[in-house]
Coordinates of C-alpha atoms in Angstrom, one line a residue:
Chain A
X321 CA 2.8 -34.6 14.9
X322 CA 3.8 -34.4 11.5
X323 CA 7.8 -36.0 12.4
X324 CA 5.6 -38.6 14.3
X325 CA 4.2 -39.2 11.4
X326 CA 6.4 -39.1 8.6
X327 CA 9.1 -41.4 11.1
X328 CA 6.4 -43.7 11.6
X329 CA 5.7 -43.8 7.7
X330 CA 9.8 -44.7 7.3
X331 CA 9.5 -47.8 10.2
X332 CA 6.6 -48.7 8.9
X333 CA 8.6 -49.1 5.2
X334 CA 11.1 -50.6 6.3
X335 CA 9.6 -53.0 8.8
X336 CA 7.2 -54.3 5.2
X337 CA 10.6 -54.5 3.2
X338 CA 12.0 -56.9 5.7
X339 CA 9.3 -58.8 6.0
X340 CA 9.8 -59.7 2.2
X341 CA 12.9 -60.1 2.2
X342 CA 12.4 -62.6 5.4
X343 CA 10.0 -65.1 3.7
X344 CA 12.9 -64.8 0.8
X345 CA 15.5 -65.9 3.4
X346 CA 13.2 -68.5 5.6
X347 CA 12.1 -70.5 1.8
X348 CA 16.2 -70.4 1.2
X349 CA 16.1 -72.5 4.7
X350 CA 12.9 -74.6 3.1
X351 CA 14.8 -75.1 0.1
X352 CA 18.5 -76.2 1.8
X353 CA 16.4 -79.0 4.4
X354 CA 14.7 -80.9 1.5
X355 CA 18.3 -81.1 0.0
X356 CA 19.2 -82.3 2.5
X357 CA 16.4 -85.1 3.0
X358 CA 17.2 -85.7 -0.8
X359 CA 20.6 -86.4 -0.7
X360 CA 20.1 -89.1 2.4
X361 CA 17.1 -90.8 0.2
X362 CA 20.0 -91.5 -2.4
X363 CA 22.1 -93.0 -0.6
X364 CA 19.1 -96.0 0.1
X365 CA 18.4 -96.0 -3.8
X366 CA 22.2 -95.7 -5.0
X367 CA 23.5 -99.0 -2.5
X368 CA 19.4 -100.6 -4.1
X369 CA 20.9 -99.5 -7.9
X370 CA 24.5 -101.0 -7.8
X371 CA 23.4 -104.1 -7.5
X372 CA 20.9 -104.5 -10.1
X373 CA 23.4 -103.0 -12.1
X374 CA 25.8 -105.9 -11.7
X375 CA 23.3 -108.2 -12.7
X376 CA 22.7 -106.5 -15.6
X377 CA 27.0 -106.5 -15.8
X378 CA 26.9 -110.1 -15.4
X379 CA 24.4 -111.2 -18.1
X380 CA 26.4 -110.3 -20.9
X381 CA 24.6 -107.4 -23.1
X382 CA 21.4 -109.3 -23.0
X383 CA 19.1 -106.9 -21.0
X384 CA 17.9 -107.3 -18.5
X385 CA 14.2 -106.5 -17.9
X386 CA 15.0 -106.1 -14.1
X387 CA 16.4 -102.7 -14.7
X388 CA 13.3 -101.1 -14.8
X389 CA 12.2 -102.8 -11.4
X390 CA 13.2 -100.3 -9.0
X391 CA 11.6 -97.3 -11.5
X392 CA 7.9 -99.6 -11.6
X393 CA 8.0 -100.2 -8.1
X394 CA 9.0 -96.7 -7.0
X395 CA 5.9 -95.6 -9.4
X396 CA 3.0 -98.1 -7.7
X397 CA 4.5 -96.6 -5.3
X398 CA 3.3 -93.2 -6.2
X399 CA 0.1 -94.3 -8.0
X400 CA -1.5 -96.0 -4.6
X401 CA -0.3 -92.9 -2.8
X402 CA -2.7 -90.9 -4.7
X403 CA -5.4 -93.4 -4.7
X404 CA -5.0 -93.5 -0.9
X405 CA -5.2 -89.3 -1.3
X406 CA -2.3 -89.5 1.0
X407 CA 0.2 -86.3 -0.2
X408 CA 2.7 -87.3 2.5
X409 CA 3.5 -90.5 0.9
X410 CA 2.9 -89.8 -2.6
X411 CA 5.8 -86.8 -2.2
X412 CA 8.6 -89.3 -0.5
X413 CA 8.1 -91.7 -3.0
X414 CA 8.7 -89.3 -5.9
X415 CA 11.8 -88.4 -3.7
X416 CA 12.8 -91.7 -4.2
X417 CA 12.0 -92.3 -7.7
X418 CA 14.0 -88.7 -8.7
X419 CA 17.2 -90.8 -7.2
X420 CA 15.9 -94.0 -8.7
X421 CA 15.8 -92.3 -12.5
X422 CA 19.2 -90.6 -11.6
X423 CA 21.1 -94.0 -11.5
X424 CA 19.2 -95.9 -14.3
X425 CA 22.2 -96.5 -16.2
X426 CA 21.5 -96.5 -20.0
X427 CA 24.7 -97.9 -21.3
X428 CA 23.4 -101.7 -21.9
X429 CA 20.9 -100.1 -24.7
X430 CA 21.5 -99.3 -28.3
X431 CA 22.1 -95.7 -29.2
X432 CA 19.0 -94.8 -30.3
X433 CA 17.6 -96.1 -27.6
X434 CA 19.8 -94.7 -24.8
X435 CA 18.7 -90.7 -27.1
X436 CA 15.0 -92.5 -26.2
X437 CA 15.5 -93.1 -23.0
X438 CA 17.7 -90.3 -21.8
X439 CA 14.6 -87.5 -22.7
X440 CA 12.8 -90.2 -21.3
X441 CA 14.5 -89.9 -18.3
X442 CA 15.4 -85.8 -18.3
X443 CA 11.5 -85.9 -18.2
X444 CA 10.2 -88.0 -15.7
X445 CA 12.5 -87.1 -13.1
X446 CA 11.5 -83.7 -12.8
X447 CA 8.3 -85.2 -12.8
X448 CA 9.5 -87.1 -9.8
X449 CA 10.6 -83.7 -8.6
X450 CA 7.6 -81.8 -8.5
X451 CA 5.3 -84.6 -7.2
X452 CA 8.2 -84.9 -4.3
X453 CA 7.1 -81.1 -3.2
X454 CA 3.5 -80.3 -4.5
X455 CA -0.2 -80.7 -3.2
X456 CA -1.8 -82.8 -4.4
X457 CA -3.8 -81.6 -7.5
X458 CA -0.2 -80.6 -9.0
X459 CA 1.0 -84.3 -7.7
X460 CA -1.7 -85.8 -9.8
X461 CA -0.8 -83.4 -13.2
X462 CA 2.4 -85.2 -12.7
X463 CA 1.8 -88.1 -12.6
X464 CA -0.1 -88.2 -15.3
X465 CA 3.1 -87.3 -17.3
X466 CA 5.3 -89.6 -15.7
X467 CA 2.7 -92.5 -16.5
X468 CA 2.9 -91.9 -20.2
X469 CA 6.9 -91.5 -19.7
X470 CA 6.9 -94.3 -17.3
X471 CA 5.1 -96.5 -20.8
X472 CA 7.4 -95.8 -23.1
X473 CA 10.9 -96.7 -20.4
X474 CA 8.6 -99.6 -20.1
X475 CA 8.6 -100.1 -24.4
X476 CA 12.5 -100.2 -24.0
X477 CA 13.4 -101.8 -21.7
X478 CA 10.8 -104.6 -20.5
X479 CA 9.7 -105.5 -17.5
X480 CA 8.8 -108.5 -15.5
X481 CA 6.5 -107.3 -13.3
X482 CA 2.8 -108.1 -14.7
X483 CA 1.5 -104.4 -15.6
X484 CA -2.3 -103.4 -16.9
X485 CA -2.9 -100.1 -18.4
X486 CA -5.3 -98.3 -17.5
X487 CA -7.5 -95.2 -18.5
X488 CA -9.5 -92.5 -16.9
X489 CA -11.8 -90.6 -19.6
X490 CA -12.7 -88.1 -17.4
X491 CA -9.0 -86.5 -16.0
X492 CA -7.4 -83.8 -18.0
X493 CA -10.5 -81.9 -19.7
X494 CA -12.2 -84.6 -20.7
X495 CA -9.0 -85.7 -23.1
X496 CA -8.0 -88.7 -20.8
X497 CA -5.2 -90.0 -18.9
X498 CA -3.9 -93.2 -18.5
X499 CA -2.2 -95.2 -15.8
X500 CA -0.3 -98.5 -14.6
X501 CA -1.8 -100.0 -12.3
X502 CA -0.1 -104.0 -10.6
X503 CA -3.4 -104.8 -10.2
X504 CA -6.6 -105.5 -12.3
X505 CA -9.2 -103.8 -10.8
X506 CA -9.7 -100.2 -11.2
X507 CA -8.4 -97.9 -8.8
X508 CA -8.3 -94.2 -9.8
X509 CA -5.2 -92.1 -8.9
X510 CA -6.9 -89.3 -10.6
X511 CA -9.2 -88.9 -8.3
X512 CA -9.2 -90.8 -5.3
X513 CA -11.1 -91.5 -3.1
X514 CA -14.0 -88.9 -5.5
X515 CA -13.8 -91.7 -7.8
X516 CA -12.2 -94.9 -7.2
X517 CA -13.6 -96.7 -10.3
X518 CA -14.1 -94.3 -12.9
X519 CA -12.1 -95.5 -15.3
X520 CA -11.1 -98.7 -18.1
X521 CA -8.6 -101.6 -18.6
X522 CA -6.6 -101.1 -21.7
X523 CA -4.5 -103.8 -22.1
X524 CA -2.0 -105.8 -20.1
X525 CA 1.7 -105.3 -20.1
Chain B
X543 CA 9.1 -40.6 23.5
X544 CA 9.8 -38.9 20.1
X545 CA 13.9 -39.4 20.8
X546 CA 13.3 -43.1 20.9
X547 CA 11.5 -43.5 17.5
X548 CA 14.1 -40.8 16.0
X549 CA 16.8 -43.1 16.5
X550 CA 15.0 -46.4 15.0
X551 CA 13.3 -44.6 12.5
X552 CA 17.0 -43.7 11.8
X553 CA 18.6 -47.2 12.0
X554 CA 15.8 -48.4 9.5
X555 CA 16.6 -46.0 7.0
X556 CA 20.4 -46.1 7.0
X557 CA 19.2 -50.2 6.5
X558 CA 17.0 -49.2 3.9
X559 CA 19.3 -47.2 2.1
X560 CA 22.2 -50.0 3.0
X561 CA 20.8 -52.6 1.3
X562 CA 20.4 -50.7 -2.2
X563 CA 24.5 -51.3 -2.2
X564 CA 24.4 -55.3 -2.1
X565 CA 24.7 -56.1 -5.6
X566 CA 22.4 -58.9 -7.5
X567 CA 23.5 -60.2 -10.9
X568 CA 21.2 -59.7 -13.7
X569 CA 19.6 -61.7 -16.6
X570 CA 20.4 -59.8 -19.8
X571 CA 21.3 -61.0 -22.7
X572 CA 21.5 -59.1 -26.5
X573 CA 20.8 -61.2 -28.7
X574 CA 17.9 -63.2 -28.7
X575 CA 18.2 -67.3 -29.6
X576 CA 17.6 -69.2 -32.4
X577 CA 15.7 -71.4 -29.8
X578 CA 13.4 -68.9 -28.6
X579 CA 10.1 -69.8 -28.5
X580 CA 8.7 -66.9 -29.8
X581 CA 10.8 -67.1 -32.2
X582 CA 10.2 -70.6 -33.2
X583 CA 5.8 -70.7 -33.2
X584 CA 5.2 -67.6 -34.8
X585 CA 2.4 -66.4 -32.3
X586 CA 0.0 -63.6 -33.5
X587 CA 1.5 -60.4 -32.1
X588 CA -0.9 -60.3 -28.7
X589 CA -0.1 -63.4 -27.8
X590 CA 3.7 -62.2 -28.1
X591 CA 3.0 -59.8 -25.9
X592 CA 1.7 -61.7 -23.4
X593 CA 4.3 -63.9 -23.0
X594 CA 7.1 -61.0 -23.2
X595 CA 4.7 -58.6 -20.2
X596 CA 3.6 -61.3 -18.2
X597 CA 6.1 -64.2 -18.4
X598 CA 9.5 -63.8 -20.1
X599 CA 10.8 -61.4 -17.0
X600 CA 11.6 -65.3 -15.5
X601 CA 11.3 -67.4 -17.7
X602 CA 13.8 -66.6 -20.3
X603 CA 17.3 -65.3 -21.0
X604 CA 16.5 -61.6 -20.9
X605 CA 14.6 -59.4 -17.8
X606 CA 13.2 -56.5 -18.3
X607 CA 14.7 -53.5 -15.3
X608 CA 12.9 -50.6 -15.0
X609 CA 13.3 -49.0 -12.1
X610 CA 11.8 -50.6 -9.6
X611 CA 13.3 -53.6 -10.5
X612 CA 16.6 -52.2 -9.7
X613 CA 16.1 -51.3 -6.2
X614 CA 16.4 -53.9 -2.9
X615 CA 13.8 -55.9 -2.7
X616 CA 12.4 -56.6 -5.0
X617 CA 16.2 -56.7 -7.0
X618 CA 16.6 -59.9 -4.8
X619 CA 12.4 -61.2 -5.2
X620 CA 13.6 -61.7 -8.6
X621 CA 17.3 -62.9 -9.0
X622 CA 15.5 -65.2 -6.6
X623 CA 12.3 -65.9 -8.8
X624 CA 14.3 -65.9 -12.0
X625 CA 16.9 -68.3 -11.6
X626 CA 14.4 -70.9 -9.8
X627 CA 12.0 -70.0 -12.7
X628 CA 14.4 -70.4 -15.4
X629 CA 15.3 -73.6 -14.5
X630 CA 11.5 -74.8 -14.3
X631 CA 11.2 -73.1 -18.1
X632 CA 12.7 -71.3 -20.1
X633 CA 11.5 -70.2 -23.3
X634 CA 15.2 -69.0 -24.3
X635 CA 15.9 -72.6 -24.9
X636 CA 12.5 -74.1 -25.2
X637 CA 14.3 -74.8 -29.3
X638 CA 16.4 -77.6 -27.6
X639 CA 14.1 -79.1 -25.3
X640 CA 13.2 -83.1 -26.5
X641 CA 9.2 -83.6 -28.2
X642 CA 8.6 -85.3 -24.9
X643 CA 9.9 -82.0 -22.5
X644 CA 7.8 -80.1 -25.3
X645 CA 4.9 -81.0 -24.6
X646 CA 5.4 -81.5 -20.7
X647 CA 6.0 -78.1 -20.4
X648 CA 3.5 -76.2 -22.9
X649 CA 1.0 -78.6 -20.5
X650 CA 2.3 -77.2 -17.4
X651 CA 2.1 -74.3 -18.5
X652 CA -1.7 -74.4 -19.7
X653 CA -2.6 -75.5 -16.7
X654 CA -0.1 -73.0 -14.3
X655 CA -1.9 -70.6 -16.3
X656 CA -6.1 -72.1 -16.4
X657 CA -5.4 -72.1 -12.7
X658 CA -4.2 -68.4 -12.3
X659 CA -0.6 -70.0 -10.8
X660 CA 1.3 -68.0 -13.1
X661 CA 2.7 -65.2 -13.0
X662 CA 3.0 -65.5 -9.9
X663 CA 1.3 -63.5 -7.5
X664 CA 3.2 -60.6 -5.5
X665 CA 4.9 -60.2 -8.9
X666 CA 2.0 -58.5 -10.7
X667 CA 1.5 -56.6 -7.3
X668 CA 4.9 -54.6 -8.4
X669 CA 4.4 -54.7 -11.8
X670 CA 0.4 -54.9 -12.8
X671 CA 0.9 -54.6 -16.4
X672 CA 2.0 -58.5 -16.2
X673 CA -1.5 -59.7 -15.0
X674 CA -3.5 -61.3 -17.9
X675 CA -7.0 -60.8 -17.7
X676 CA -9.4 -63.5 -18.8
X677 CA -10.1 -62.5 -22.4
X678 CA -5.6 -62.8 -23.0
X679 CA -6.3 -65.7 -21.1
X680 CA -8.6 -67.1 -23.1
X681 CA -6.1 -65.7 -26.5
X682 CA -2.9 -67.4 -25.0
X683 CA -4.6 -71.1 -23.9
X684 CA -6.4 -71.7 -27.3
X685 CA -3.0 -70.8 -29.2
X686 CA -0.8 -73.1 -27.0
X687 CA -2.9 -74.9 -27.5
X688 CA -2.3 -75.6 -31.1
X689 CA 1.3 -75.6 -30.6
X690 CA 0.8 -78.6 -28.1
X691 CA -1.0 -80.3 -30.6
X692 CA 1.4 -79.8 -33.5
X693 CA 4.1 -80.8 -31.4

């Protein structure tokens, strides 16, 4: 009897061990799967970005406001997905934004601007990565940081698009948060359907 | 019946012992770099100790390895999390981050700790002193908030 008990406990420990271990393995596989997706997306965006790079070159050193187009477009996609409480759409646009940031060409800007742009992009890319694989609450947290980054980026690169800078006073424990929108009407990405019209327009960019 | 159980148990035990010999890499360094977070921002003793016991194992260049961190499968678990955790946030290299990145990281820190997502749950199971009490949480968050405002 005692024998069976100790045999069983050894087996139990072993099973536990392999459960923990196998958890770890499945996570690895997940990661790989994601990398794969990311890579495919990268292809699409590289093409897109190549063409915008060429147009920047054609115009010589005059700075091309359209350089930020792909960033703004994908940012607004994330924004609209969050407004609609659509986690998957936000994640997929987040993934695209990562590769747009990776392909962004800073060489057309002055040295000081380049330094600033590199810091913005490094930070913003991380936020986009998190948006690509987080639950909606985290997506919104990272979207808040991303919004500030995109505002600062546009201040350097300029943009062809008309954008509105909106402010939500409640988010972030009442410290408030800004976001950018392509429409005048307030549609709040931080709370989505819970508080869709909360916020004010601060300025037009 | 007992015989079969015995055979299975023997195989299982052998496997358990066997995996102890699979090498894992150690995340250890003798020097505390000048870019280290605690070095740079001089937190009160209690805060420094919370950070060291609860976060530094996964988020710095120096993990502590008491015996239970060395046995399998704990060592694997830790190796995995250290490499991922450090990538996200490395207290040892904090001084090298741009101000922008410092701020984002501290914002994330506030949120992760506030929502009890850090330190990671399974880790606090094997390392119970890494758990953060409510009062420790308040202390840590209050201090980090001040640092955040100063950057």
